[in-house]
Coordinates of C-alpha atoms in Angstrom, one line a residue:
Chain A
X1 CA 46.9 3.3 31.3
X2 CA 45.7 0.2 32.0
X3 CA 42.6 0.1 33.0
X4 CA 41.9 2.7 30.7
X5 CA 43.1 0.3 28.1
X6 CA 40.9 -2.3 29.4
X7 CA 37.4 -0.1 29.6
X8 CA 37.7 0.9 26.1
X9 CA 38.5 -2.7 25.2
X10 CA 35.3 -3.7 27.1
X11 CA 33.0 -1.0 25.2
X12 CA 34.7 -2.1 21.8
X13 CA 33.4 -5.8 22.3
X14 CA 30.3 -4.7 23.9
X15 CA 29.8 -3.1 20.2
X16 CA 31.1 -5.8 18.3
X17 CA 29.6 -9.1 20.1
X18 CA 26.3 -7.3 19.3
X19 CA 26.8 -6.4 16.1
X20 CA 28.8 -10.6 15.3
X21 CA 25.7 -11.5 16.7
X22 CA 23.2 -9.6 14.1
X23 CA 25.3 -10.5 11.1
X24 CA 25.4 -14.1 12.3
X25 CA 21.4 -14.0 12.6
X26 CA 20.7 -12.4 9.6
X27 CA 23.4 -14.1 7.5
X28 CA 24.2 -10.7 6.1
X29 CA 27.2 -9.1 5.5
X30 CA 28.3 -6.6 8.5
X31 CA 27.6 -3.2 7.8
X32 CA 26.3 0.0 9.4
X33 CA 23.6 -0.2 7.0
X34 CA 22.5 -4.3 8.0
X35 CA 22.5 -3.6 12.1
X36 CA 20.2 -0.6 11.6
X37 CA 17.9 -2.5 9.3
X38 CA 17.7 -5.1 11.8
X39 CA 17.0 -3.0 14.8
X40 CA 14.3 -0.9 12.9
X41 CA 12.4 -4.5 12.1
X42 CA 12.9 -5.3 15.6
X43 CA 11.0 -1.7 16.9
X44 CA 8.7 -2.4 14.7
X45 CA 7.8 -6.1 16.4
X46 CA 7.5 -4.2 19.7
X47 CA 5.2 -1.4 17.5
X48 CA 2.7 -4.1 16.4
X49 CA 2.2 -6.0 19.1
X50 CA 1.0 -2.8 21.3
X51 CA -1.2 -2.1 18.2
X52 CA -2.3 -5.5 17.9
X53 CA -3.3 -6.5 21.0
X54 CA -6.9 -4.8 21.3
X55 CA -9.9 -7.0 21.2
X56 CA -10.1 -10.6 19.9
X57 CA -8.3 -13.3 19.0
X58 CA -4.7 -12.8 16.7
X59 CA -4.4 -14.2 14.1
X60 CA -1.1 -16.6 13.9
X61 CA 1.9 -15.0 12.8
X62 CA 4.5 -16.6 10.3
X63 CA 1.7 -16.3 7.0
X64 CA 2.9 -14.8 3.8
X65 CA 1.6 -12.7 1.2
X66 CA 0.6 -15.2 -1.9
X67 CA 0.5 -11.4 -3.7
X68 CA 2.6 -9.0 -3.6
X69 CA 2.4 -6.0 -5.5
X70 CA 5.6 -3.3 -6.2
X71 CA 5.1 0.1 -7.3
X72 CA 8.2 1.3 -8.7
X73 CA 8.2 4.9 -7.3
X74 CA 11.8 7.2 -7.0
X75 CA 13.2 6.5 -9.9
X76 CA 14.2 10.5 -11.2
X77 CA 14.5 11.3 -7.7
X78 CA 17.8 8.8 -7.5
X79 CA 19.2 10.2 -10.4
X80 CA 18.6 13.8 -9.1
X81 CA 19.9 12.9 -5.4
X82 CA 23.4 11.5 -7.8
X83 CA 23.1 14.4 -10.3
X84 CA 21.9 12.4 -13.1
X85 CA 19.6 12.4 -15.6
X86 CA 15.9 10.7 -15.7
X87 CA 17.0 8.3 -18.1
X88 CA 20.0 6.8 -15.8
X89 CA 17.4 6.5 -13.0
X90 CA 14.8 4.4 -15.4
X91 CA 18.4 2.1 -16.2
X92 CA 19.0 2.1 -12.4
X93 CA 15.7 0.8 -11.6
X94 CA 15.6 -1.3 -14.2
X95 CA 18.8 -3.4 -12.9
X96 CA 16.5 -3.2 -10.0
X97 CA 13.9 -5.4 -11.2
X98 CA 16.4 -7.4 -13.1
X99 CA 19.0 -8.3 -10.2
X100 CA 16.2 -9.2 -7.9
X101 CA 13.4 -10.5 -10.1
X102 CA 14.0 -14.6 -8.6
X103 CA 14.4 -13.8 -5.4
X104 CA 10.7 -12.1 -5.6
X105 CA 9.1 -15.4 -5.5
X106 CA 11.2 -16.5 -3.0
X107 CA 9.3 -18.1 0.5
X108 CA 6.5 -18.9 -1.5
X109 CA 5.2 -16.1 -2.9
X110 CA 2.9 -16.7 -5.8
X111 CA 1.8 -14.0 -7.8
X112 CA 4.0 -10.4 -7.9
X113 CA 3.2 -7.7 -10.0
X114 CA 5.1 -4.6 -10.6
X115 CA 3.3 -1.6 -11.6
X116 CA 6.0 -0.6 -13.8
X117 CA 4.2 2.1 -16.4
X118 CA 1.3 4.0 -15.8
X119 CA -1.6 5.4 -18.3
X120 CA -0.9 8.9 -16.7
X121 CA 3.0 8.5 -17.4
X122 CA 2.4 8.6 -21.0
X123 CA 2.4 12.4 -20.4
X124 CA 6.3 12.6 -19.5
X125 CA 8.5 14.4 -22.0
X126 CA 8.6 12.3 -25.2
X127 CA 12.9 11.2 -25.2
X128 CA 12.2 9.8 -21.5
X129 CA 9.2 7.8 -22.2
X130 CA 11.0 6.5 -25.6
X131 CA 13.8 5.5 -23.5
X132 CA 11.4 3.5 -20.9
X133 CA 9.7 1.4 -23.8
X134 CA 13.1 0.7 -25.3
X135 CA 14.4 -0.6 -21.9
X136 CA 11.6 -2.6 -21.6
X137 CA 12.3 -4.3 -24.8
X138 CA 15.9 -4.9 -23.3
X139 CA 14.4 -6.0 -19.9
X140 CA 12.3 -8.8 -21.9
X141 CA 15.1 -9.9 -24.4
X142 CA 17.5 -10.0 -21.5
X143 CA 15.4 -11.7 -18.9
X144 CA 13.4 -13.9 -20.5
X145 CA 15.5 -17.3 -20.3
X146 CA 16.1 -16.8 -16.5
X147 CA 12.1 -16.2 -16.3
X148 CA 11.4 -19.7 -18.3
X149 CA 14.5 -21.1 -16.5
X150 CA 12.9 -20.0 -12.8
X151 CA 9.4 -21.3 -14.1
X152 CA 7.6 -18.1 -13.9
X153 CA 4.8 -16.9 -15.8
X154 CA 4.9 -13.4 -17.6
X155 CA 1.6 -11.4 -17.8
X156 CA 1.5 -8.1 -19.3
X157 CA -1.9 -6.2 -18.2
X158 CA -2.5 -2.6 -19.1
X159 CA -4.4 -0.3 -22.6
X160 CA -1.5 -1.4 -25.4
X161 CA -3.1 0.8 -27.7
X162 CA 0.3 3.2 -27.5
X163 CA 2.9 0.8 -26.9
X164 CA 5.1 0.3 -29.8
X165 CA 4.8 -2.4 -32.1
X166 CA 8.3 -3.8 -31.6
X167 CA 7.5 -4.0 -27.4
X168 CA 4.2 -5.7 -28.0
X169 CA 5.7 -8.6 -30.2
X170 CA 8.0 -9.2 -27.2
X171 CA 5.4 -8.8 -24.9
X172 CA 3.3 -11.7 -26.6
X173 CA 6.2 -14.3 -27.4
X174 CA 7.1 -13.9 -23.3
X175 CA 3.3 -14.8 -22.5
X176 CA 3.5 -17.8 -25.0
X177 CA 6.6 -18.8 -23.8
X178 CA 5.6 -19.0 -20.2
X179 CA 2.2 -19.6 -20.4
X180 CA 2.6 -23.2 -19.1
X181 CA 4.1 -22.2 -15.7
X182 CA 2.1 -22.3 -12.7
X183 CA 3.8 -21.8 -9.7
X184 CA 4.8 -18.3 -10.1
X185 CA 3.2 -15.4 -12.2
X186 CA 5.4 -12.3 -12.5
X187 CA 2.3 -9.8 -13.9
X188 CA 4.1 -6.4 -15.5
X189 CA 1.8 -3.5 -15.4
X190 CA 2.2 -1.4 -18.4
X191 CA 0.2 1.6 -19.4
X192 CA -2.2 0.6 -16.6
X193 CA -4.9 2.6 -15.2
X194 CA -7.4 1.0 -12.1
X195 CA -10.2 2.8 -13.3
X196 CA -9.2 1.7 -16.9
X197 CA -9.1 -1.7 -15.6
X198 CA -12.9 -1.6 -13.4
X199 CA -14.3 0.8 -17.1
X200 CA -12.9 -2.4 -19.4
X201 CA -14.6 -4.5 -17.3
X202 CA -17.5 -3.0 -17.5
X203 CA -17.5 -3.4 -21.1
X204 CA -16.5 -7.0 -21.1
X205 CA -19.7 -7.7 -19.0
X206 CA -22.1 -5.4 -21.6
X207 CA -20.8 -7.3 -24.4
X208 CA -21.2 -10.7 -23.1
X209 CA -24.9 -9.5 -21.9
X210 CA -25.4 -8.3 -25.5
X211 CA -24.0 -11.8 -27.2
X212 CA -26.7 -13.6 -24.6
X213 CA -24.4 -14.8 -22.5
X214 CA -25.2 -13.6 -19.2
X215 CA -28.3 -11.9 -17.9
X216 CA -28.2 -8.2 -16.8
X217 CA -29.6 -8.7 -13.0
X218 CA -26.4 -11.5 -12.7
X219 CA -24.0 -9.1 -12.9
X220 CA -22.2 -8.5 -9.8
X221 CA -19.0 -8.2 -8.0
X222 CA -18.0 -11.6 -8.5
X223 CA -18.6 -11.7 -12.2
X224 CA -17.0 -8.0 -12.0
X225 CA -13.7 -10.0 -10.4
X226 CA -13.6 -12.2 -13.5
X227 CA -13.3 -9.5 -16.5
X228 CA -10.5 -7.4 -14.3
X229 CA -7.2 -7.8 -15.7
X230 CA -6.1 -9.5 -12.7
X231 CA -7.9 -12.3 -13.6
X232 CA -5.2 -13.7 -15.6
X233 CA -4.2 -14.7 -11.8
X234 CA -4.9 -17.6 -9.4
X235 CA -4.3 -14.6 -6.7
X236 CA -6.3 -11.7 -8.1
X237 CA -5.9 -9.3 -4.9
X238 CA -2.4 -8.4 -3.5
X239 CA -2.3 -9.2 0.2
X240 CA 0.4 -6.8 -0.1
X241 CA 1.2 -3.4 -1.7
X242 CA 4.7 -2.0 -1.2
X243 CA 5.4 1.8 -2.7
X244 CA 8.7 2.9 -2.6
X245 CA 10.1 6.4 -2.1
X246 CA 7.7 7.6 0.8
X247 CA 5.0 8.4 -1.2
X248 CA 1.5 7.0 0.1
X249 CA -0.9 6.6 -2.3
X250 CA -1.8 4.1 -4.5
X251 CA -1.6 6.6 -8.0
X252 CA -4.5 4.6 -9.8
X253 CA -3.0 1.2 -9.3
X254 CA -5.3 -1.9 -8.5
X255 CA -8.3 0.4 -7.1
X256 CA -10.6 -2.5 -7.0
X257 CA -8.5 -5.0 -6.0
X258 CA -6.7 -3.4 -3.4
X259 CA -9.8 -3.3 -0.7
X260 CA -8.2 -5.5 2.5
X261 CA -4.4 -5.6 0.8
X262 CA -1.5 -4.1 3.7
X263 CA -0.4 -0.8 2.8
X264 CA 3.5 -0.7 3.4
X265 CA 4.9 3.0 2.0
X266 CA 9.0 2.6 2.9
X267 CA 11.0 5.7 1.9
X268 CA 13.8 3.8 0.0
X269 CA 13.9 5.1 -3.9
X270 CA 13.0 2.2 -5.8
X271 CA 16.5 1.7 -7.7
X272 CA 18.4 1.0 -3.4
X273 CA 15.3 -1.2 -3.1
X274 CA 17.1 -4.8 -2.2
X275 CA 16.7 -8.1 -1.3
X276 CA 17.1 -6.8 2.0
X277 CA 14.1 -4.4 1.7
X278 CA 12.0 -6.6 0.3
X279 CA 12.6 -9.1 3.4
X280 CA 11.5 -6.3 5.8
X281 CA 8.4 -5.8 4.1
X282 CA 7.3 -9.5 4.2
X283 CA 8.2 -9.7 8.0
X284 CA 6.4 -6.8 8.5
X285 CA 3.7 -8.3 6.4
X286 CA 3.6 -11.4 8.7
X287 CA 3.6 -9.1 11.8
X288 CA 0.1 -7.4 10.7
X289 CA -3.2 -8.5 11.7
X290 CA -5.9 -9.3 8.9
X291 CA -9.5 -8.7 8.9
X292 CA -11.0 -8.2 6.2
X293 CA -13.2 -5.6 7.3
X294 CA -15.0 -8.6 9.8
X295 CA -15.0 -8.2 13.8
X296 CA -12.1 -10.9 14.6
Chain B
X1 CA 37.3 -43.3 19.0
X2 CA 38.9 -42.6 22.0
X3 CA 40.2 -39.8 20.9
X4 CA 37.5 -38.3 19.0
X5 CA 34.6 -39.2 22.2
X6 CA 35.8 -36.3 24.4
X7 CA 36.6 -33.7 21.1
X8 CA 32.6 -34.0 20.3
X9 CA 31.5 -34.1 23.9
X10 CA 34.4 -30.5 23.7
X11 CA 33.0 -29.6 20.9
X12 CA 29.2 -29.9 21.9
X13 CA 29.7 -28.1 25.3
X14 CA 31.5 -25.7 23.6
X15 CA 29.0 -25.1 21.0
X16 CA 25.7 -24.9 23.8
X17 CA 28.0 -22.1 25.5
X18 CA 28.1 -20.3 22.4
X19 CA 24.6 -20.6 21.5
X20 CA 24.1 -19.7 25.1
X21 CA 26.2 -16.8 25.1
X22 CA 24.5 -15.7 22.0
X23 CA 21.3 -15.8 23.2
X24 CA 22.4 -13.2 26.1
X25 CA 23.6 -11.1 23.8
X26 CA 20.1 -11.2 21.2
X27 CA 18.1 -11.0 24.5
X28 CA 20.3 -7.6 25.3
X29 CA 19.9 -6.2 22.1
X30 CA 16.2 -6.7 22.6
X31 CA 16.3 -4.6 26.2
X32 CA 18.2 -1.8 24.0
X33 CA 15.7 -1.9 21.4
X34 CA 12.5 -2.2 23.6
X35 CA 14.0 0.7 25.7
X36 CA 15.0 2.6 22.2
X37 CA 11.4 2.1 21.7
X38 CA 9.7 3.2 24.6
X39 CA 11.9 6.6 24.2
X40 CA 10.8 7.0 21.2
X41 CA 7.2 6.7 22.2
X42 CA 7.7 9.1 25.2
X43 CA 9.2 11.6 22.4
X44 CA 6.3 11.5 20.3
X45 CA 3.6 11.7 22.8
X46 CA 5.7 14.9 24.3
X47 CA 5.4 16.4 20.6
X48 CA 2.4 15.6 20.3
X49 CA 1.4 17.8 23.4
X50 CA 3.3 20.3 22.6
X51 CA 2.0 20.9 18.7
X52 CA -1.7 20.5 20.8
X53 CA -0.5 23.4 22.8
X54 CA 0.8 25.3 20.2
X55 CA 4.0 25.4 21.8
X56 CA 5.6 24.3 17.6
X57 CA 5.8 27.3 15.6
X58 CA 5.1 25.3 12.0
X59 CA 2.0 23.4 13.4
X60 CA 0.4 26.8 14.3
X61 CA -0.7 27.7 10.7
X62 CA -1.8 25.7 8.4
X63 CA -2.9 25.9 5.2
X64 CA -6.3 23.9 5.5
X65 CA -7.4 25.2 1.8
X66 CA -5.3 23.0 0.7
X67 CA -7.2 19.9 2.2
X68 CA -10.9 20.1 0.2
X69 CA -11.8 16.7 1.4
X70 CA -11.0 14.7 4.1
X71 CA -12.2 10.9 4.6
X72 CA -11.7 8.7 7.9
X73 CA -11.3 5.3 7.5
X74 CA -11.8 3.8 11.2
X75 CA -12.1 0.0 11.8
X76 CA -14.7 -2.0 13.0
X77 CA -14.0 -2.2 16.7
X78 CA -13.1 1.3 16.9
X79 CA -16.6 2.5 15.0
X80 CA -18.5 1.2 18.2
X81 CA -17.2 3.8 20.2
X82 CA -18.7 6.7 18.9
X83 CA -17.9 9.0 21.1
X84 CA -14.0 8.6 19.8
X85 CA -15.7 9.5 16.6
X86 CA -16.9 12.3 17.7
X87 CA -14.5 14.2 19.3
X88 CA -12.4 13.5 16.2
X89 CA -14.9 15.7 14.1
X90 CA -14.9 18.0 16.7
X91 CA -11.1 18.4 16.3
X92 CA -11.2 18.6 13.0
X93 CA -13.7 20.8 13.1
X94 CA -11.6 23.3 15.3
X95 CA -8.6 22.9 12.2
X96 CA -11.3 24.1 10.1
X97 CA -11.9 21.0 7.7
X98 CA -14.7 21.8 6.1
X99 CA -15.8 17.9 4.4
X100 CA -15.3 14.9 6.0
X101 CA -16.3 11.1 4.6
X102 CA -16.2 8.8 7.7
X103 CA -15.9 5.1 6.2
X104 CA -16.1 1.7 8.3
X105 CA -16.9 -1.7 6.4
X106 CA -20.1 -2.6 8.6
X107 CA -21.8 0.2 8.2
X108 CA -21.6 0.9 12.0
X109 CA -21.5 5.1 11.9
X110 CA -24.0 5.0 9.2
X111 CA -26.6 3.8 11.8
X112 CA -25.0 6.2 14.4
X113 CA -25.2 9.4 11.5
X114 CA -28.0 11.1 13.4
X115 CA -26.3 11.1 17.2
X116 CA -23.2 12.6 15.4
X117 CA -24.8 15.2 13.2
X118 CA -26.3 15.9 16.7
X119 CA -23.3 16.0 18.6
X120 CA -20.8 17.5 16.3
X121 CA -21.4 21.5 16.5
X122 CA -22.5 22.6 12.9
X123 CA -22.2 19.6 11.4
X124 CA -24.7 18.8 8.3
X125 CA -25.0 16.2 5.8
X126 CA -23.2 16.1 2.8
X127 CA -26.1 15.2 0.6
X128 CA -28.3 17.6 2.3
X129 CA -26.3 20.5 1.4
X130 CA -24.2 19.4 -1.8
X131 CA -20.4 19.8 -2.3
X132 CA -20.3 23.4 -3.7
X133 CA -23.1 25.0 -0.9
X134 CA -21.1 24.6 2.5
X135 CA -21.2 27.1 5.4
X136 CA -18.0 28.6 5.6
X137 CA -19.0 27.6 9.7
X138 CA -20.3 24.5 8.9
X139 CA -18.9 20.9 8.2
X140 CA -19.9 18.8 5.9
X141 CA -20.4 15.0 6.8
X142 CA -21.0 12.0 4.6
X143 CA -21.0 8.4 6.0
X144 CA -20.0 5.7 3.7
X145 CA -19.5 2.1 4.0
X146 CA -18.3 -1.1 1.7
X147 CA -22.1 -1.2 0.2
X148 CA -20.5 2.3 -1.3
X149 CA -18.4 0.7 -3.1
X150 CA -17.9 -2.5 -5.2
X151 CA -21.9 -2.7 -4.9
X152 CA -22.4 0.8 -6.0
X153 CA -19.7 -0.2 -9.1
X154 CA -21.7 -2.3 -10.2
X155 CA -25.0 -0.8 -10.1
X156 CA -23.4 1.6 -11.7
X157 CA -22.3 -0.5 -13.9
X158 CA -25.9 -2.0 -14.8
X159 CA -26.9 2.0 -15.7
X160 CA -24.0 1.9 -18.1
X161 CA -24.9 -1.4 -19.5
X162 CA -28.4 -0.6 -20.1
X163 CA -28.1 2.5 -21.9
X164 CA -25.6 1.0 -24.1
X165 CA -28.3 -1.8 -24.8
X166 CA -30.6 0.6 -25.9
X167 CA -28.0 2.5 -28.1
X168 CA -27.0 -0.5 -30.1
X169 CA -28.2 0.5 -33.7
X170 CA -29.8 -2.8 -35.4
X171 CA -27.9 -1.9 -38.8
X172 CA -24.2 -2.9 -37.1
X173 CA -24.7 -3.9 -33.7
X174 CA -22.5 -1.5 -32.3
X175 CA -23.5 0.5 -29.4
X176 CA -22.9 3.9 -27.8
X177 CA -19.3 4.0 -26.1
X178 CA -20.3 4.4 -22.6
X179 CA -17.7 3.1 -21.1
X180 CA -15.6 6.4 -19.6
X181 CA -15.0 7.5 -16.8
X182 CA -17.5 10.9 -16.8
X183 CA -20.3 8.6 -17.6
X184 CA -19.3 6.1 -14.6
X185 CA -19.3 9.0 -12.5
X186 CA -22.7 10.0 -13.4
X187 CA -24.1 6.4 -13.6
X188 CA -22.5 6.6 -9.6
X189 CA -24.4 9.7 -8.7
X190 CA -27.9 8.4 -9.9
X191 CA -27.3 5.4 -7.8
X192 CA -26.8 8.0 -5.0
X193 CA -22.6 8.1 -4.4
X194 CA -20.8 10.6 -4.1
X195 CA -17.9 10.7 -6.8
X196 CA -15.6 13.5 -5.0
X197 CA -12.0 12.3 -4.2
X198 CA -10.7 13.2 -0.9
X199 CA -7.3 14.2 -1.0
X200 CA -6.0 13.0 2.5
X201 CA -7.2 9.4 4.6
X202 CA -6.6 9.1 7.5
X203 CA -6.8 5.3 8.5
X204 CA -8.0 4.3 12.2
X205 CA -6.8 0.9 13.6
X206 CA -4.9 -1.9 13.3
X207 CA -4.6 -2.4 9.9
X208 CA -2.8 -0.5 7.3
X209 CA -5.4 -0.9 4.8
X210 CA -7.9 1.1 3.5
X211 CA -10.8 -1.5 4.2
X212 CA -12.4 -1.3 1.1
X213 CA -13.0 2.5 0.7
X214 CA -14.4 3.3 -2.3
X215 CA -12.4 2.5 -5.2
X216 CA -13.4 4.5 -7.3
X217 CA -11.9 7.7 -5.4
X218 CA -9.3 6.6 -4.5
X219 CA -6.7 7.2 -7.2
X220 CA -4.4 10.4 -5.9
X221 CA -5.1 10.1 -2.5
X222 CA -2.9 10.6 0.3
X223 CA -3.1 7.3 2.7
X224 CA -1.9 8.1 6.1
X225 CA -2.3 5.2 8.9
X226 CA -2.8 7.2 12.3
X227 CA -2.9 4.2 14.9
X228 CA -5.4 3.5 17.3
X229 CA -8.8 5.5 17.3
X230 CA -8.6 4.7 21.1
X231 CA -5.3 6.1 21.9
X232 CA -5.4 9.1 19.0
X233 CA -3.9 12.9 19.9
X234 CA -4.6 16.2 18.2
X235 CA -1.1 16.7 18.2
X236 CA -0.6 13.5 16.0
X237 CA -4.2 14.9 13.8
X238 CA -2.3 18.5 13.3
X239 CA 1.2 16.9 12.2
X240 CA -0.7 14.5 9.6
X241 CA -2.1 17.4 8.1
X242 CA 0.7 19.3 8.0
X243 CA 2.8 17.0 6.3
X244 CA -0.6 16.2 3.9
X245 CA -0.1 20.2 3.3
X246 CA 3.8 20.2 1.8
X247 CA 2.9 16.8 -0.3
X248 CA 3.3 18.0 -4.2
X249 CA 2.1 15.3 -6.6
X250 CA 3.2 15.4 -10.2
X251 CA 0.2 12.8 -11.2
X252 CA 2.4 10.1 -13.3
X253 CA 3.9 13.2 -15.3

């Protein structure tokens, strides 16, 4: 009875030491939930070294995105998994963005965009896309003193030609209001379309050849960069794209800009996506292995 | 301070045992996880042999109509070994894709086009034959680099800008609206692109990034990061495809 006693004591702290030990690391709360987190990040250091390790030099770990770009993908599919309706998984993702909007900029992230309405959404059923723009009204009226209390700028990129009036009178007294900050640049995407975005640009560049103000044969990619959206942005390009829910595509979001940005497609639902989650993806971020499309 | 001398020098020795004791521990969670990982490894490469030997049931049909384009997106250091390349197309030739666009940033497969047209049984190049006039035997190639992309944009882009130069009317200086996207795509097939968007790409390398692919087609298109070209398995090729096959987009609706 004893020793039996004393073996299972021995496997119980041979479980729990390990586990003390992740929660004191990660100064996270123990759960089931945390210790797998931390083990999959770990497998996945093992995972890019192997991949990593082929020809030249690597690059030095510990660099962070100055860009990261969110698109907010799973949304219904919460609400379906919990039996809900659309609507309650727009509010669940919505608290989303709200609850973890600071902590985005955290470690010195400059730029974040989050791709929150696309052009091709406008063709969801009419109550669910009314109930989108009126929760973005809330978002803005709700979130806007925390944004000018964190010091971050608020850009709104996208068409506007169907976004209510009400929305776009926010939309304009949040760019005012913040248009002083410099450190960090929270850019919404609303009723964006890439190809929208290079087509615009395109435009831009004809009219300002047509006014004289630049010659046809100087047009090129550089002067392209400049009449993107993104240019509102000291960081133009995300270094890093994060889709939620599994899918992996990029669904007409930053086509141009998103040449040489890391591709990270985890399979949380965008309303359970955390402050945890959003830690995994910048470690594995720093893990990856940059080139540009040169021979390191 | 008599008193408290031998409580830090306690404290401290107690505190570098715990540290140390601590480290043992991360450094055993690290065995488990390596160990975790190398199982895990061993797992996938056995099913990846089996699905090559057809020994999976679901991996033995698939549904290739579904998959009207294919593009590969290899990186640099694994586009100088061609013959890697090569024995890709010819698996996918044996699933029965029937267009592939083969993409590296340099360039590098472009100049190697004609050894793997040679080498790849009937293979033939895209723009020779045109998207709608494949072989049902045949597979259709097209090699495409970054000049493909932001470069061709924007000489697209200077087709666009001088035929709406030429359509503004003296009266009100307003021009033609050529600014869509069916006029971008034609202004991209005069400057000799191909505007077809592959529905699955498979990435090659590294990096989990489509190395500046064209843009342009890239909007619904299913990014799948498959590792090292060096160390790539048919079994791993088969499963990609599959999955690719049970994907249903809604398209933003």
């Amino acid at each position: 009875m004893l020793s039996l006693l004393s073996i299972v004591l021995t496997f119980l702290s041979l479980i729990i030491m390990p586990c003390l030990f992740v929660s004191w690391r990660l100064r996270v709360p123990l759960s089931i939930t945390n210790i797998r987190r931390f083990i999959k990040t770990a497998a996945s250091q093992c995972n890019d070294k192997e991949e990593s390790g082929t020809t030249g030099e690597k690059e030095k770990g510990g660099r962070l995105p100055k860009h990261v770009a969110i698109i907010l993908d799973g949304n219904r599919r919460w609400a379906e998994k919990r039996g809900l309706g659309p609507s309650q998984g727009q509010e669940a993702g919505a608290r989303t963005v709200m609850e973890n909007v600071k902590d985005y900029f955290s470690m010195g992230i400059n730029t974040v965009s989050l791709f929150a309405f696309s052009t091709e959404n406008w063709g969801r059923p009419g109550d669910e896309v009314k109930y989108i723009m009126d929760m973005f009204e809330k978002i803005v009226k709700s979130e806007m003193p925390n944004l000018r209390r964190y010091g971050v700028k608020v850009s709104v990129i996208g068409k506007r030609t169907n976004i209510p009036e009400s929305l776009l009178h926010l939309i304009g007294e949040a760019e005012e209001a913040t248009k002083n900050n410099k450190e960090k640049q929270l850019i919404v995407a609303l009723d964006y379309s890439g190809k929208f975005d290079i087509l615009q640009a395109c435009k831009s560049l004809a009219e300002k050849a047509k006014n004289g103000l630049i010659n046809v044969e100087d047009i090129d990619e550089n002067l392209m960069d400049k009449e993107l959206m993104t240019s509102c942005s000291e960081f133009p390009n995300p270094d890093l794209l994060i889709r939620t829910s599994g899918e992996q595509r990029i669904s007409n979001f930053y086509l141009w800009q998103s040449a040489y940005t890391e591709l990270y497609f985890p399979s949380v639902l965008w309303p359970d996506f955390g402050g945890a989650e959003y830690f995994e993806a910048l470690d594995w971020y720093q893990k990856r292995q940059r080139r540009f499309g040169l021979r390191v | 301070m008599d008193f408290n001398d031998p409580m830090l020098a306690l404290s401290s020795w107690i505190g570098q045992i715990g540290d140390f004791g601590l480290d043992l521990v991360w450094r055993f969670i690290h065995i488990v996880v390596t160990l975790w990982h190398i199982v895990s490894g061993i797992f996938e490469s056995v099913e990846s042999y089996a699905i090559s030997l057809g020994l999976i049931q679901k991996y033995s049909s698939i549904d290739i109509e579904k998959l009207k384009c294919l593009a590969v997106v290899v990186d640099i250091e694994a586009a100088r070994d061609v013959s890697k390349v090569i024995e890709l197309l010819q698996w996918l030739t044996t699933i029965g894709v029937k267009q592939v666009g083969l993409f590296d940033s340099q360039g590098l497969l472009k100049k190697s086009k004609d050894m793997i047209l040679e080498m790849v049984p009937r293979s033939v190049l895209l723009q020779e034959t045109g998207e709608k006039h494949i072989s049902p035997d045949r597979i259709a190639l097209e090699f495409i680099s970054s000049s493909d992309n932001k470069e061709a944009v924007v000489k697209a882009a200077n087709i666009l800008l001088e035929k709406y130069l030429k359509s503004i009317h003296p009266e009100n200086g307003v021009g033609e609206n050529v600014f869509t996207e069916s006029h971008l795509n034609e202004a991209l097939r005069v400057v000799g692109e191909s505007v077809h968007v592959p529905d699955l790409l498979l990435v090659y390398g590294p990096v989990r990034s489509h190395l500046g692919f064209p843009a342009w087609r890239l909007r619904y298109t299913e990014i799948v990061h498959m590792g090292s070209l060096k160390y790539m398995r048919y079994g791993s090729l088969l499963k990609a495809i599959h999955k690719f096959t049970g994907v249903r987009q809604n398209y933003g609706v």
